[in-house]
Amino acid sequence: SLQSWHADIGPLVDDDLAESSLILPAYGLVMVVPFIDLDSSNGPTEFMPGSHVPPTAMKGGDGTFWHDAKTGKANSNAPTVALNLPIGSALLFDIRTTHRGGANESPTARPILYASYFKEWFTDRVNFAGRQSRWWNELGEERDGLAKKLYSRIDSRQYTKMLEDMLRERGVNVKEL
């Protein structure tokens, strides 16, 4: 089904005024690599170009260009673009960009690699707040600091799966949690 419009993270700081008049550089990027050709039949990602820049930071911007002032939802009049991508291509976008996954109307799955990279000082506590495994903790900071960055999301999912398996072994219906 068609996803709702969203950005992967919210404002950098809670105070909307702090960012509303500044055009900040990207502190996170997302990479999408499709394992099949993406086109209108299987729902490519759709973007609101420029939505990573606060409208009030643009000359004459009133803050309602990308989002409806009353509902806070995406403005249906904002420009959008759906990108058809050939298999193996790489698409990079600012983590703050408003986007959504298109509806997959085809009979097959839409496998993609979705990876994020952030500045050293940023931690995504919204999408990836999970604990890490013992294997993760045994990686040394000096030698494997880069490995920790690259494997953090994969390891978090493996840790969650391990915990779910342990609960199943004890008779807990994980789907009801």
PDB file of C-alpha atoms in Angstrom, residues 2-71:
ATOM      1  CA  LEU A   2       0.981   3.617  -0.453  1.00  0.00           C
ATOM      2  CA  GLN A   3       2.959   4.973   2.504  1.00  0.00           C
ATOM      3  CA  SER A   4       2.072   8.243   4.181  1.00  0.00           C
ATOM      4  CA  TRP A   5       4.318  11.220   3.505  1.00  0.00           C
ATOM      5  CA  HIS A   6       7.092  11.405   6.083  1.00  0.00           C
ATOM      6  CA  ALA A   7      10.681  12.400   6.764  1.00  0.00           C
ATOM      7  CA  ASP A   8      12.853   9.773   8.429  1.00  0.00           C
ATOM      8  CA  ILE A   9      13.705  12.163  11.264  1.00  0.00           C
ATOM      9  CA  GLY A  10      12.229  15.308  12.732  1.00  0.00           C
ATOM     10  CA  PRO A  11      13.889  18.632  13.462  1.00  0.00           C
ATOM     11  CA  LEU A  12      17.420  18.547  14.839  1.00  0.00           C
ATOM     12  CA  VAL A  13      16.297  20.463  17.935  1.00  0.00           C
ATOM     13  CA  ASP A  14      12.866  20.630  19.590  1.00  0.00           C
ATOM     14  CA  ASP A  15      12.575  24.378  19.203  1.00  0.00           C
ATOM     15  CA  ASP A  16      11.040  24.922  15.748  1.00  0.00           C
ATOM     16  CA  LEU A  17      12.257  28.518  15.741  1.00  0.00           C
ATOM     17  CA  ALA A  18      15.877  27.430  16.078  1.00  0.00           C
ATOM     18  CA  GLU A  19      15.846  25.771  12.654  1.00  0.00           C
ATOM     19  CA  SER A  20      13.058  27.665  10.944  1.00  0.00           C
ATOM     20  CA  SER A  21      15.248  30.439   9.545  1.00  0.00           C
ATOM     21  CA  LEU A  22      18.431  28.438   8.943  1.00  0.00           C
ATOM     22  CA  ILE A  23      19.405  26.306   5.976  1.00  0.00           C
ATOM     23  CA  LEU A  24      21.523  23.678   7.707  1.00  0.00           C
ATOM     24  CA  PRO A  25      23.822  21.267   5.872  1.00  0.00           C
ATOM     25  CA  ALA A  26      22.791  17.624   5.718  1.00  0.00           C
ATOM     26  CA  TYR A  27      23.718  15.619   8.805  1.00  0.00           C
ATOM     27  CA  GLY A  28      22.282  12.381   7.493  1.00  0.00           C
ATOM     28  CA  LEU A  29      21.884  10.739   4.089  1.00  0.00           C
ATOM     29  CA  VAL A  30      19.806   7.778   2.984  1.00  0.00           C
ATOM     30  CA  MET A  31      20.846   5.417   0.219  1.00  0.00           C
ATOM     31  CA  VAL A  32      18.326   3.267  -1.655  1.00  0.00           C
ATOM     32  CA  VAL A  33      19.563   0.468  -3.934  1.00  0.00           C
ATOM     33  CA  PRO A  34      16.837  -1.537  -5.702  1.00  0.00           C
ATOM     34  CA  PHE A  35      17.340  -5.258  -6.321  1.00  0.00           C
ATOM     35  CA  ILE A  36      14.762  -5.089  -9.133  1.00  0.00           C
ATOM     36  CA  ASP A  37      13.834  -2.340 -11.590  1.00  0.00           C
ATOM     37  CA  LEU A  38      11.552   0.157  -9.828  1.00  0.00           C
ATOM     38  CA  ASP A  39       8.786   1.715 -11.905  1.00  0.00           C
ATOM     39  CA  SER A  40       5.185   2.838 -11.517  1.00  0.00           C
ATOM     40  CA  SER A  41       3.936  -0.777 -11.333  1.00  0.00           C
ATOM     41  CA  ASN A  42       5.879  -1.651  -8.178  1.00  0.00           C
ATOM     42  CA  GLY A  43       5.819   1.690  -6.381  1.00  0.00           C
ATOM     43  CA  PRO A  44       9.056   3.658  -6.534  1.00  0.00           C
ATOM     44  CA  THR A  45       9.850   6.140  -3.772  1.00  0.00           C
ATOM     45  CA  GLU A  46       8.208   9.537  -4.256  1.00  0.00           C
ATOM     46  CA  PHE A  47       9.803  12.769  -3.015  1.00  0.00           C
ATOM     47  CA  MET A  48       8.923  16.382  -2.298  1.00  0.00           C
ATOM     48  CA  PRO A  49      12.069  18.026  -3.740  1.00  0.00           C
ATOM     49  CA  GLY A  50      13.435  20.755  -1.488  1.00  0.00           C
ATOM     50  CA  SER A  51      11.380  19.719   1.547  1.00  0.00           C
ATOM     51  CA  HIS A  52      14.572  19.321   3.607  1.00  0.00           C
ATOM     52  CA  VAL A  53      14.866  23.130   3.665  1.00  0.00           C
ATOM     53  CA  PRO A  54      12.535  24.880   6.149  1.00  0.00           C
ATOM     54  CA  PRO A  55      10.096  27.022   4.112  1.00  0.00           C
ATOM     55  CA  THR A  56      10.602  29.961   6.471  1.00  0.00           C
ATOM     56  CA  ALA A  57      14.320  29.925   5.599  1.00  0.00           C
ATOM     57  CA  MET A  58      13.444  30.662   1.974  1.00  0.00           C
ATOM     58  CA  LYS A  59      12.727  34.231   0.964  1.00  0.00           C
ATOM     59  CA  GLY A  60       8.987  34.806   1.310  1.00  0.00           C
ATOM     60  CA  GLY A  61       8.376  31.386   2.880  1.00  0.00           C
ATOM     61  CA  ASP A  62       5.534  31.212   5.391  1.00  0.00           C
ATOM     62  CA  GLY A  63       6.026  27.683   6.712  1.00  0.00           C
ATOM     63  CA  THR A  64       3.037  26.139   4.890  1.00  0.00           C
ATOM     64  CA  PHE A  65       4.578  25.259   1.525  1.00  0.00           C
ATOM     65  CA  TRP A  66       5.344  21.603   2.351  1.00  0.00           C
ATOM     66  CA  HIS A  67       2.821  20.997   5.117  1.00  0.00           C
ATOM     67  CA  ASP A  68      -0.757  22.130   5.695  1.00  0.00           C
ATOM     68  CA  ALA A  69      -0.852  24.674   8.535  1.00  0.00           C
ATOM     69  CA  LYS A  70      -4.089  23.229  10.014  1.00  0.00           C
ATOM     70  CA  THR A  71      -3.433  19.487   9.828  1.00  0.00           C
TER      71      THR A  71
END
